[in-house]
């Protein structure tokens, strides 16, 4: 595998390997908090924040704890531990220091603990053997890809709300169809190799 | 053996470290929460019925303290709770009227005729889709108990084909009022027992044809009421609770015993 460039990483994380629509990671918040564009943006920002930090800490834990001790098979369990603790910690810090940000992110922060996209990015970093810088960048870019997908999706759902949808498709059914069509659209990017 | 030990140690120590870190952080970054919120939460019934318009009891408590939501919004707790919340917030509270849900129908299996036999999903919503339900009267209680399943306080039951409210248990949360697809349940003052047990706007003849216990718009109640508190509007007796003194004359005079 050739050494990736930052631009290449950005484009692949945003489009060709979009976390939600191509890799199918983080589907729960994608469907759960995409009713309004505002909340979708809030969720996207919170995920970006957590994924960048989580990428850094999981990289450090892997590099300086697991590899020297030959315990790579503990990655999943240790990463979950780190992410959960990190999200809790970040939540407390934000609550104390930035109440305005806390009330706008609100419930989304604790929800991210169970977002598999965060664990996914941590494991992918290891799999692709990225260095510290690239791990953090990949975490950030992947989360931006998540944000892009969820904001677009929320926009479409807001529009659909105004439209005359057959009664049996109201709510989740039409949302799932929308998500499927969006995923197909994003498959179109997969022809580009970067 | 060493591998297992080091694995246990790594996960154990990392877990412990995070635990300690979070415990310390919880102390350092403690945010003072207004203690009135907790107090109000304790006073509230905790049913989380949402009748106040907020997401639940704790959301309502926070709204009272932070956004100045009215202290008497909790219909379930009634005036007692409103007084206590008022006490916590340091406000005087005007006692609200205690309400109770009442069903405007007494078309039991014996009283009311059916227009067909219904075999299907046993909910009022399902039955009403088939020509407005099986009762010949189109404002009659269908008796499948959509209100019963909506009630969180076990205060409503279907007796002999008609929903009956247990006024002791009823908290006037309004869940049954919303659930009834016939819209024949209403919140009325608890202390005034006078209410019309019929919701049909049909003429007396039409009502008689389908139900033995419906309001036939004879106007006897209207003529006998000293306070002009009951009047027949659009073929149905309606009580004006601002004027009604619960004297009971209309209850006594009603030939169909629809007022009770």
Short mmCIF file of C-alpha atoms in Angstrom, two decimals:
data_model
loop_
_atom_site.label_atom_id
_atom_site.label_comp_id
_atom_site.label_asym_id
_atom_site.label_seq_id
_atom_site.Cartn_x
_atom_site.Cartn_y
_atom_site.Cartn_z
CA UNK A 1 0.00 0.00 0.00
CA UNK A 2 1.37 3.39 -0.99
CA UNK A 3 1.74 6.07 1.64
CA UNK A 4 -1.52 8.09 1.70
CA UNK A 5 -1.57 11.83 1.25
CA UNK A 6 -3.63 14.10 3.48
CA UNK A 7 -5.85 15.15 0.59
CA UNK A 8 -6.31 11.55 -0.45
CA UNK A 9 -7.21 10.63 3.10
CA UNK A 10 -9.73 13.46 3.29
CA UNK A 11 -11.48 12.54 0.05
CA UNK A 12 -11.56 8.83 0.80
CA UNK A 13 -12.94 9.42 4.30
CA UNK A 14 -15.56 11.87 3.05
CA UNK A 15 -16.74 10.13 -0.10
CA UNK A 16 -15.27 6.89 -1.33
CA UNK A 17 -15.18 5.27 2.07
CA UNK A 18 -17.80 7.29 3.86
CA UNK A 19 -18.20 5.80 7.33
CA UNK A 20 -21.96 5.65 7.39
CA UNK A 21 -22.94 5.12 3.79
CA UNK A 22 -20.14 2.87 2.58
CA UNK A 23 -18.73 1.22 5.69
CA UNK A 24 -22.06 1.22 7.55
CA UNK A 25 -20.55 2.33 10.85
CA UNK A 26 -22.51 4.59 13.20
CA UNK A 27 -25.91 3.80 11.73
CA UNK A 28 -27.69 4.21 15.09
CA UNK A 29 -27.13 7.96 15.54
CA UNK A 30 -27.41 8.35 11.77
CA UNK A 31 -31.02 7.22 11.96
CA UNK A 32 -31.74 8.36 15.50
CA UNK A 33 -30.71 12.02 15.49
CA UNK A 34 -31.36 13.00 11.90
CA UNK A 35 -34.84 14.47 12.19
CA UNK A 36 -33.61 18.06 12.14
CA UNK A 37 -30.59 19.65 10.50
CA UNK A 38 -29.70 21.55 13.69
CA UNK A 39 -29.44 18.46 15.85
CA UNK A 40 -27.66 16.59 13.06
CA UNK A 41 -24.99 19.29 12.96
CA UNK A 42 -24.69 19.18 16.76
CA UNK A 43 -24.25 15.43 16.69
CA UNK A 44 -21.73 15.68 13.85
CA UNK A 45 -19.63 18.21 15.75
CA UNK A 46 -19.69 16.10 18.92
CA UNK A 47 -18.68 12.98 17.00
CA UNK A 48 -15.86 14.83 15.23
CA UNK A 49 -14.54 16.04 18.55
CA UNK A 50 -14.67 12.64 20.22
CA UNK A 51 -13.30 10.72 17.24
CA UNK A 52 -10.27 12.98 16.91
CA UNK A 53 -9.41 12.61 20.59
CA UNK A 54 -10.21 8.91 20.65
CA UNK A 55 -7.96 8.31 17.63
CA UNK A 56 -5.09 9.94 19.45
CA UNK A 57 -5.52 8.09 22.72
CA UNK A 58 -6.15 4.69 21.20
CA UNK A 59 -3.08 5.15 19.00
CA UNK A 60 -0.95 5.96 22.03
CA UNK A 61 -2.37 3.05 24.03
CA UNK A 62 -1.76 0.66 21.19
CA UNK A 63 1.75 1.89 20.42
CA UNK A 64 3.09 2.19 23.95
CA UNK A 65 1.08 -0.38 25.88
CA UNK A 66 -0.24 -3.21 23.72
CA UNK A 67 2.53 -3.65 21.13
CA UNK A 68 5.45 -3.70 23.61
CA UNK A 69 3.59 -6.30 25.70
CA UNK A 70 2.47 -8.36 22.70
CA UNK A 71 -1.17 -7.90 23.67
CA UNK A 72 -2.58 -6.68 20.35
CA UNK A 73 -5.53 -9.05 20.74
CA UNK A 74 -6.80 -6.83 23.56
CA UNK A 75 -7.31 -3.89 21.19
CA UNK A 76 -11.10 -4.09 21.03
CA UNK A 77 -11.72 -4.33 24.75
CA UNK A 78 -9.12 -1.74 25.70
CA UNK A 79 -10.30 0.70 23.03
CA UNK A 80 -13.87 0.44 24.26
CA UNK A 81 -12.66 1.15 27.78
CA UNK A 82 -10.66 4.15 26.62
CA UNK A 83 -13.47 5.58 24.50
CA UNK A 84 -16.07 5.20 27.24
CA UNK A 85 -13.85 6.81 29.87
CA UNK A 86 -12.83 9.54 27.46
CA UNK A 87 -16.38 10.46 26.57
CA UNK A 88 -17.32 10.60 30.26
CA UNK A 89 -14.33 12.77 31.01
CA UNK A 90 -14.90 15.11 28.09
CA UNK A 91 -18.54 15.43 29.12
CA UNK A 92 -17.58 16.48 32.64
CA UNK A 93 -15.00 18.98 31.43
CA UNK A 94 -17.38 20.55 28.94
CA UNK A 95 -20.18 20.68 31.49
CA UNK A 96 -17.96 22.63 33.86
CA UNK A 97 -16.06 24.87 31.49
CA UNK A 98 -18.41 25.45 28.57
CA UNK A 99 -22.04 25.22 29.74
CA UNK A 100 -23.32 26.70 26.47
CA UNK A 101 -21.62 24.01 24.39
CA UNK A 102 -22.76 21.38 26.88
CA UNK A 103 -26.39 22.33 26.61
CA UNK A 104 -26.23 22.36 22.82
CA UNK A 105 -24.49 18.97 22.61
CA UNK A 106 -26.52 17.74 25.57
CA UNK A 107 -27.55 14.15 25.25
CA UNK A 108 -25.42 13.49 22.17
CA UNK A 109 -22.15 13.25 24.09
CA UNK A 110 -23.05 10.17 26.16
CA UNK A 111 -24.69 8.65 23.10
CA UNK A 112 -21.37 8.71 21.28
CA UNK A 113 -19.91 6.19 23.72
CA UNK A 114 -21.94 3.54 21.99
CA UNK A 115 -21.30 4.85 18.49
CA UNK A 116 -19.46 2.07 16.69
CA UNK A 117 -17.89 4.57 14.30
CA UNK A 118 -15.57 5.67 17.12
CA UNK A 119 -14.39 2.15 17.84
CA UNK A 120 -14.30 1.52 14.09
CA UNK A 121 -11.92 4.39 13.43
CA UNK A 122 -9.64 3.30 16.26
CA UNK A 123 -9.38 -0.24 14.88
CA UNK A 124 -8.99 0.94 11.29
CA UNK A 125 -6.12 3.18 12.32
CA UNK A 126 -4.33 0.12 13.65
CA UNK A 127 -5.26 -1.98 10.64
CA UNK A 128 -3.92 0.61 8.20
CA UNK A 129 -0.87 1.18 10.45
CA UNK A 130 -1.24 4.96 10.38
CA UNK A 131 1.17 7.05 12.44
CA UNK A 132 -0.04 9.42 15.16
CA UNK A 133 -0.68 12.37 12.83
CA UNK A 134 -2.53 10.28 10.29
CA UNK A 135 -4.55 8.53 12.96
CA UNK A 136 -5.82 11.84 14.30
CA UNK A 137 -6.44 13.15 10.79
CA UNK A 138 -8.24 10.00 9.73
CA UNK A 139 -10.39 10.16 12.86
CA UNK A 140 -11.30 13.77 12.14
CA UNK A 141 -11.94 13.22 8.44
CA UNK A 142 -14.01 10.09 9.00
CA UNK A 143 -16.13 12.02 11.49
CA UNK A 144 -16.53 14.84 8.97
CA UNK A 145 -17.74 12.19 6.52
CA UNK A 146 -20.24 11.09 9.18
CA UNK A 147 -21.31 14.72 9.64
CA UNK A 148 -21.72 15.19 5.91
CA UNK A 149 -23.87 12.08 5.62
CA UNK A 150 -26.06 12.84 8.64
CA UNK A 151 -26.62 16.49 7.68
CA UNK A 152 -27.54 15.59 4.10
CA UNK A 153 -29.83 12.88 5.42
CA UNK A 154 -31.47 15.24 7.91
CA UNK A 155 -32.05 17.75 5.11
CA UNK A 156 -33.77 15.13 3.00
CA UNK A 157 -35.86 13.94 5.94
CA UNK A 158 -36.99 17.49 6.67
CA UNK A 159 -38.12 17.79 3.05
CA UNK A 160 -39.86 14.41 3.13
CA UNK A 161 -41.85 15.50 6.18
CA UNK A 162 -43.58 18.09 4.00
CA UNK A 163 -44.35 15.61 1.25
CA UNK A 164 -47.26 13.30 0.71
CA UNK A 165 -45.81 9.92 1.67
CA UNK A 166 -48.07 6.83 1.63
CA UNK A 167 -49.30 6.23 5.16
CA UNK A 168 -47.56 2.91 5.66
CA UNK A 169 -44.21 4.51 4.76
CA UNK A 170 -44.47 7.31 7.34
CA UNK A 171 -41.50 7.75 9.67
CA UNK A 172 -38.90 5.05 9.73
CA UNK A 173 -39.74 3.10 6.57
CA UNK A 174 -39.23 6.09 4.30
CA UNK A 175 -36.13 7.08 6.29
CA UNK A 176 -34.62 3.63 5.71
CA UNK A 177 -35.42 3.82 2.00
CA UNK A 178 -33.81 7.26 1.87
CA UNK A 179 -30.72 5.96 3.62
CA UNK A 180 -30.50 3.08 1.17
CA UNK A 181 -30.75 5.39 -1.84
CA UNK A 182 -28.10 7.68 -0.36
CA UNK A 183 -25.82 4.70 0.16
CA UNK A 184 -26.29 3.69 -3.47
CA UNK A 185 -25.46 7.25 -4.53
CA UNK A 186 -22.27 7.17 -2.47
CA UNK A 187 -21.34 3.84 -4.03
CA UNK A 188 -20.85 5.88 -7.18
CA UNK A 189 -17.74 7.42 -5.66
CA UNK A 190 -16.12 4.06 -5.10
CA UNK A 191 -14.85 3.95 -8.67
CA UNK A 192 -12.26 6.62 -7.88
CA UNK A 193 -9.05 5.21 -6.57
CA UNK A 194 -6.96 7.58 -4.52
CA UNK B 1 0.61 -18.02 32.00
CA UNK B 2 2.55 -14.77 31.85
CA UNK B 3 0.50 -13.68 28.85
CA UNK B 4 -2.72 -14.10 30.76
CA UNK B 5 -1.32 -12.29 33.77
CA UNK B 6 -0.08 -9.34 31.77
CA UNK B 7 -3.41 -9.16 29.92
CA UNK B 8 -5.31 -9.08 33.20
CA UNK B 9 -2.90 -6.53 34.62
CA UNK B 10 -3.04 -4.22 31.61
CA UNK B 11 -6.82 -4.14 31.38
CA UNK B 12 -7.19 -4.05 35.16
CA UNK B 13 -4.73 -1.24 35.66
CA UNK B 14 -6.01 0.81 32.76
CA UNK B 15 -9.57 0.32 34.02
CA UNK B 16 -8.58 1.27 37.54
CA UNK B 17 -6.67 4.30 36.32
CA UNK B 18 -9.66 5.51 34.35
CA UNK B 19 -11.94 4.84 37.30
CA UNK B 20 -9.76 6.92 39.61
CA UNK B 21 -9.38 9.61 36.98
CA UNK B 22 -13.14 9.86 36.49
CA UNK B 23 -13.78 9.86 40.23
CA UNK B 24 -11.30 12.70 40.70
CA UNK B 25 -12.69 14.53 37.69
CA UNK B 26 -16.21 14.16 39.06
CA UNK B 27 -15.10 16.02 42.19
CA UNK B 28 -13.03 18.65 40.40
CA UNK B 29 -15.57 19.36 37.71
CA UNK B 30 -18.63 19.14 39.91
CA UNK B 31 -21.36 21.44 38.69
CA UNK B 32 -23.73 22.83 41.25
CA UNK B 33 -27.25 21.88 40.30
CA UNK B 34 -30.02 24.01 41.69
CA UNK B 35 -31.23 21.93 44.62
CA UNK B 36 -34.78 23.12 44.10
CA UNK B 37 -34.93 20.94 40.97
CA UNK B 38 -34.28 17.82 43.03
CA UNK B 39 -36.80 18.88 45.65
CA UNK B 40 -39.50 19.46 43.06
CA UNK B 41 -38.72 16.12 41.47
CA UNK B 42 -39.30 14.44 44.81
CA UNK B 43 -42.68 16.13 45.21
CA UNK B 44 -43.87 15.19 41.72
CA UNK B 45 -45.74 11.90 41.24
CA UNK B 46 -43.00 10.45 39.02
CA UNK B 47 -45.44 8.89 36.58
CA UNK B 48 -43.74 10.67 33.64
CA UNK B 49 -47.09 10.85 31.88
CA UNK B 50 -46.17 14.06 30.06
CA UNK B 51 -49.60 15.62 30.58
CA UNK B 52 -47.91 18.85 31.69
CA UNK B 53 -46.41 19.24 28.22
CA UNK B 54 -42.83 18.47 29.24
CA UNK B 55 -40.86 15.32 28.50
CA UNK B 56 -41.27 13.91 32.00
CA UNK B 57 -41.31 14.81 35.68
CA UNK B 58 -37.64 15.79 35.84
CA UNK B 59 -37.93 17.87 32.67
CA UNK B 60 -40.90 19.67 34.21
CA UNK B 61 -39.00 20.24 37.48
CA UNK B 62 -36.09 21.76 35.57
CA UNK B 63 -38.49 23.91 33.53
CA UNK B 64 -40.14 25.24 36.69
CA UNK B 65 -36.83 26.35 38.18
CA UNK B 66 -35.01 27.49 35.06
CA UNK B 67 -37.65 28.74 32.66
CA UNK B 68 -40.36 29.79 35.09
CA UNK B 69 -42.89 27.19 33.96
CA UNK B 70 -46.19 27.35 35.88
CA UNK B 71 -46.07 25.51 39.22
CA UNK B 72 -49.59 24.13 38.82
CA UNK B 73 -49.07 22.39 35.48
CA UNK B 74 -49.08 18.91 37.02
CA UNK B 75 -52.65 17.69 36.67
CA UNK B 76 -51.79 14.34 38.20
CA UNK B 77 -50.47 15.81 41.44
CA UNK B 78 -53.32 18.28 41.59
CA UNK B 79 -53.47 21.22 43.92
CA UNK B 80 -51.56 19.42 46.66
CA UNK B 81 -48.44 19.10 44.53
CA UNK B 82 -48.91 22.61 43.14
CA UNK B 83 -48.91 23.96 46.70
CA UNK B 84 -45.72 22.08 47.53
CA UNK B 85 -43.92 23.22 44.39
CA UNK B 86 -45.12 26.74 45.09
CA UNK B 87 -43.64 26.38 48.58
CA UNK B 88 -40.28 25.29 47.18
CA UNK B 89 -40.27 28.13 44.67
CA UNK B 90 -41.56 30.62 47.24
CA UNK B 91 -44.74 31.43 45.38
CA UNK B 92 -48.37 31.55 46.40
CA UNK B 93 -50.55 29.23 44.38
CA UNK B 94 -54.17 29.66 43.53
CA UNK B 95 -55.82 26.33 44.04
CA UNK B 96 -56.79 24.83 40.70
CA UNK B 97 -60.00 22.92 40.16
CA UNK B 98 -59.66 19.19 40.58
CA UNK B 99 -60.73 17.55 37.39
CA UNK B 100 -61.67 14.00 36.56
CA UNK B 101 -62.25 12.14 33.30
CA UNK B 102 -65.86 11.31 32.50
CA UNK B 103 -67.29 9.22 29.69
CA UNK B 104 -70.23 10.72 27.81
CA UNK B 105 -71.96 7.41 27.13
CA UNK B 106 -73.98 4.83 28.98
CA UNK B 107 -74.79 2.69 25.99
CA UNK B 108 -74.11 -0.65 27.61
CA UNK B 109 -74.63 -3.96 25.81
CA UNK B 110 -78.20 -3.96 27.08
CA UNK B 111 -79.01 -0.31 26.35
CA UNK B 112 -77.46 0.21 22.93
CA UNK B 113 -78.00 -1.72 19.73
CA UNK B 114 -75.21 -2.96 17.50
CA UNK B 115 -75.43 -2.56 13.75
CA UNK B 116 -73.25 -5.57 13.06
CA UNK B 117 -71.14 -8.13 14.90
CA UNK B 118 -67.52 -7.13 14.97
CA UNK B 119 -64.83 -9.78 14.73
CA UNK B 120 -61.39 -8.27 14.43
CA UNK B 121 -58.55 -6.55 16.21
CA UNK B 122 -59.89 -5.65 19.62
CA UNK B 123 -59.11 -1.97 19.72
CA UNK B 124 -61.40 1.01 19.26
CA UNK B 125 -59.14 2.40 16.51
CA UNK B 126 -59.48 -0.79 14.49
CA UNK B 127 -63.23 -1.12 15.04
CA UNK B 128 -63.93 2.49 14.12
CA UNK B 129 -62.43 1.96 10.67
CA UNK B 130 -65.27 -0.42 9.84
CA UNK B 131 -68.21 1.92 9.26
CA UNK B 132 -67.49 3.85 12.47
CA UNK B 133 -67.62 0.85 14.76
CA UNK B 134 -70.17 -1.80 15.63
CA UNK B 135 -72.48 0.41 17.74
CA UNK B 136 -75.57 1.61 15.93
CA UNK B 137 -75.14 4.99 17.65
CA UNK B 138 -72.17 6.71 16.07
CA UNK B 139 -71.12 8.50 19.26
CA UNK B 140 -71.37 5.40 21.43
CA UNK B 141 -68.51 3.93 23.41
CA UNK B 142 -67.20 0.95 21.43
CA UNK B 143 -65.92 -0.72 24.58
CA UNK B 144 -62.67 -2.16 23.24
CA UNK B 145 -60.75 -0.18 25.82
CA UNK B 146 -58.28 2.01 23.95
CA UNK B 147 -58.71 4.33 26.92
CA UNK B 148 -57.96 1.45 29.31
CA UNK B 149 -54.60 0.76 27.71
CA UNK B 150 -53.81 4.49 27.60
CA UNK B 151 -54.44 4.92 31.35
CA UNK B 152 -51.28 4.70 33.42
CA UNK B 153 -53.16 4.77 36.69
CA UNK B 154 -55.45 1.79 36.20
CA UNK B 155 -58.38 4.13 36.68
CA UNK B 156 -60.54 3.23 33.71
CA UNK B 157 -62.15 -0.07 32.81
CA UNK B 158 -64.75 -1.37 30.41
CA UNK B 159 -67.85 -2.56 32.25
CA UNK B 160 -70.65 -4.13 30.25
CA UNK B 161 -69.39 -2.64 26.98
CA UNK B 162 -68.85 0.92 28.19
CA UNK B 163 -65.77 2.61 29.65
CA UNK B 164 -66.15 3.52 33.33
CA UNK B 165 -63.79 5.82 35.21
CA UNK B 166 -62.76 5.12 38.79
CA UNK B 167 -62.83 8.70 40.06
CA UNK B 168 -60.70 7.88 43.10
CA UNK B 169 -57.85 6.68 40.94
CA UNK B 170 -58.30 9.16 38.09
CA UNK B 171 -55.63 11.87 38.04
CA UNK B 172 -57.01 13.86 35.10
CA UNK B 173 -53.84 13.37 33.07
CA UNK B 174 -55.96 13.35 29.93
CA UNK B 175 -54.41 10.27 28.33
CA UNK B 176 -57.80 8.61 27.81
CA UNK B 177 -59.25 11.81 26.36
CA UNK B 178 -56.57 11.73 23.68
CA UNK B 179 -56.85 7.97 23.17
CA UNK B 180 -60.62 7.81 22.59
CA UNK B 181 -61.20 7.81 18.82
CA UNK B 182 -64.87 8.71 19.41
CA UNK B 183 -63.81 11.72 21.50
CA UNK B 184 -66.48 11.05 24.12
CA UNK B 185 -64.24 11.34 27.19
CA UNK B 186 -63.85 14.77 28.75
CA UNK B 187 -62.14 16.24 31.81
CA UNK B 188 -64.80 17.71 34.10
CA UNK B 189 -64.80 19.17 37.63
CA UNK B 190 -64.61 16.35 40.17
CA UNK B 191 -66.71 18.01 42.86
CA UNK B 192 -69.67 18.52 40.54
CA UNK B 193 -71.24 15.15 39.81
CA UNK B 194 -73.64 16.55 37.21
CA UNK B 195 -72.75 15.48 33.71
CA UNK B 196 -74.53 14.21 30.61
CA UNK B 197 -73.89 10.57 29.87
CA UNK B 198 -74.56 10.90 26.16
CA UNK B 199 -72.77 12.54 23.27
CA UNK B 200 -75.29 12.06 20.47
CA UNK B 201 -76.42 15.08 18.49
CA UNK B 202 -79.12 13.03 16.76
CA UNK B 203 -82.81 13.84 17.24
CA UNK B 204 -84.78 12.11 19.99
CA UNK B 205 -86.38 9.70 17.55
CA UNK B 206 -83.10 8.65 16.03
CA UNK B 207 -81.50 8.23 19.45
CA UNK B 208 -84.40 6.13 20.70
CA UNK B 209 -84.05 3.83 17.72
CA UNK B 210 -80.52 2.82 18.66
CA UNK B 211 -80.16 3.32 22.43
CA UNK B 212 -82.41 3.07 25.46
CA UNK B 213 -80.25 5.44 27.50
CA UNK B 214 -79.48 8.37 25.22
CA UNK B 215 -80.34 12.07 25.43
CA UNK B 216 -83.51 12.62 23.41
CA UNK B 217 -83.36 16.41 23.61
CA UNK B 218 -86.71 16.68 25.43
CA UNK B 219 -85.52 19.85 27.21
CA UNK B 220 -87.04 18.82 30.55
CA UNK B 221 -83.68 19.51 32.23
CA UNK B 222 -83.46 22.93 30.60
CA UNK B 223 -86.95 23.90 31.75
CA UNK B 224 -86.42 22.73 35.32
CA UNK B 225 -83.02 24.27 35.95
CA UNK B 226 -83.26 27.38 38.14
CA UNK B 227 -79.80 28.57 37.23
CA UNK B 228 -79.93 28.25 33.44
CA UNK B 229 -76.97 25.97 33.80
CA UNK B 230 -78.14 23.23 31.49
CA UNK B 231 -79.36 23.72 27.97
CA UNK B 232 -80.07 21.56 24.97
CA UNK B 233 -77.75 22.56 22.15
CA UNK B 234 -77.95 20.77 18.83
CA UNK B 235 -80.11 17.97 20.29
CA UNK B 236 -77.86 17.33 23.28
CA UNK B 237 -78.04 18.57 26.87
CA UNK B 238 -74.90 20.54 27.82
CA UNK B 239 -73.97 21.58 31.36
CA UNK B 240 -72.45 25.00 31.96
CA UNK B 241 -70.14 24.33 34.91
CA UNK B 242 -69.71 28.02 35.70
CA UNK B 243 -73.40 28.23 36.56
CA UNK B 244 -74.22 24.71 37.76
CA UNK B 245 -74.63 24.36 41.50
CA UNK B 246 -75.00 20.57 41.47
CA UNK B 247 -78.49 20.90 42.95
CA UNK B 248 -79.50 17.68 41.26
CA UNK B 249 -82.89 18.75 39.86
CA UNK B 250 -81.99 17.83 36.30
CA UNK B 251 -80.63 14.49 37.45
CA UNK B 252 -83.94 13.76 39.09
CA UNK B 253 -86.18 15.02 36.27
CA UNK B 254 -84.41 13.45 33.30
CA UNK B 255 -86.78 10.80 31.93
CA UNK B 256 -83.96 8.83 30.36
CA UNK B 257 -81.67 9.06 33.40
CA UNK B 258 -78.91 10.37 31.15
CA UNK B 259 -77.74 12.99 33.61
CA UNK B 260 -75.81 11.72 36.59
#
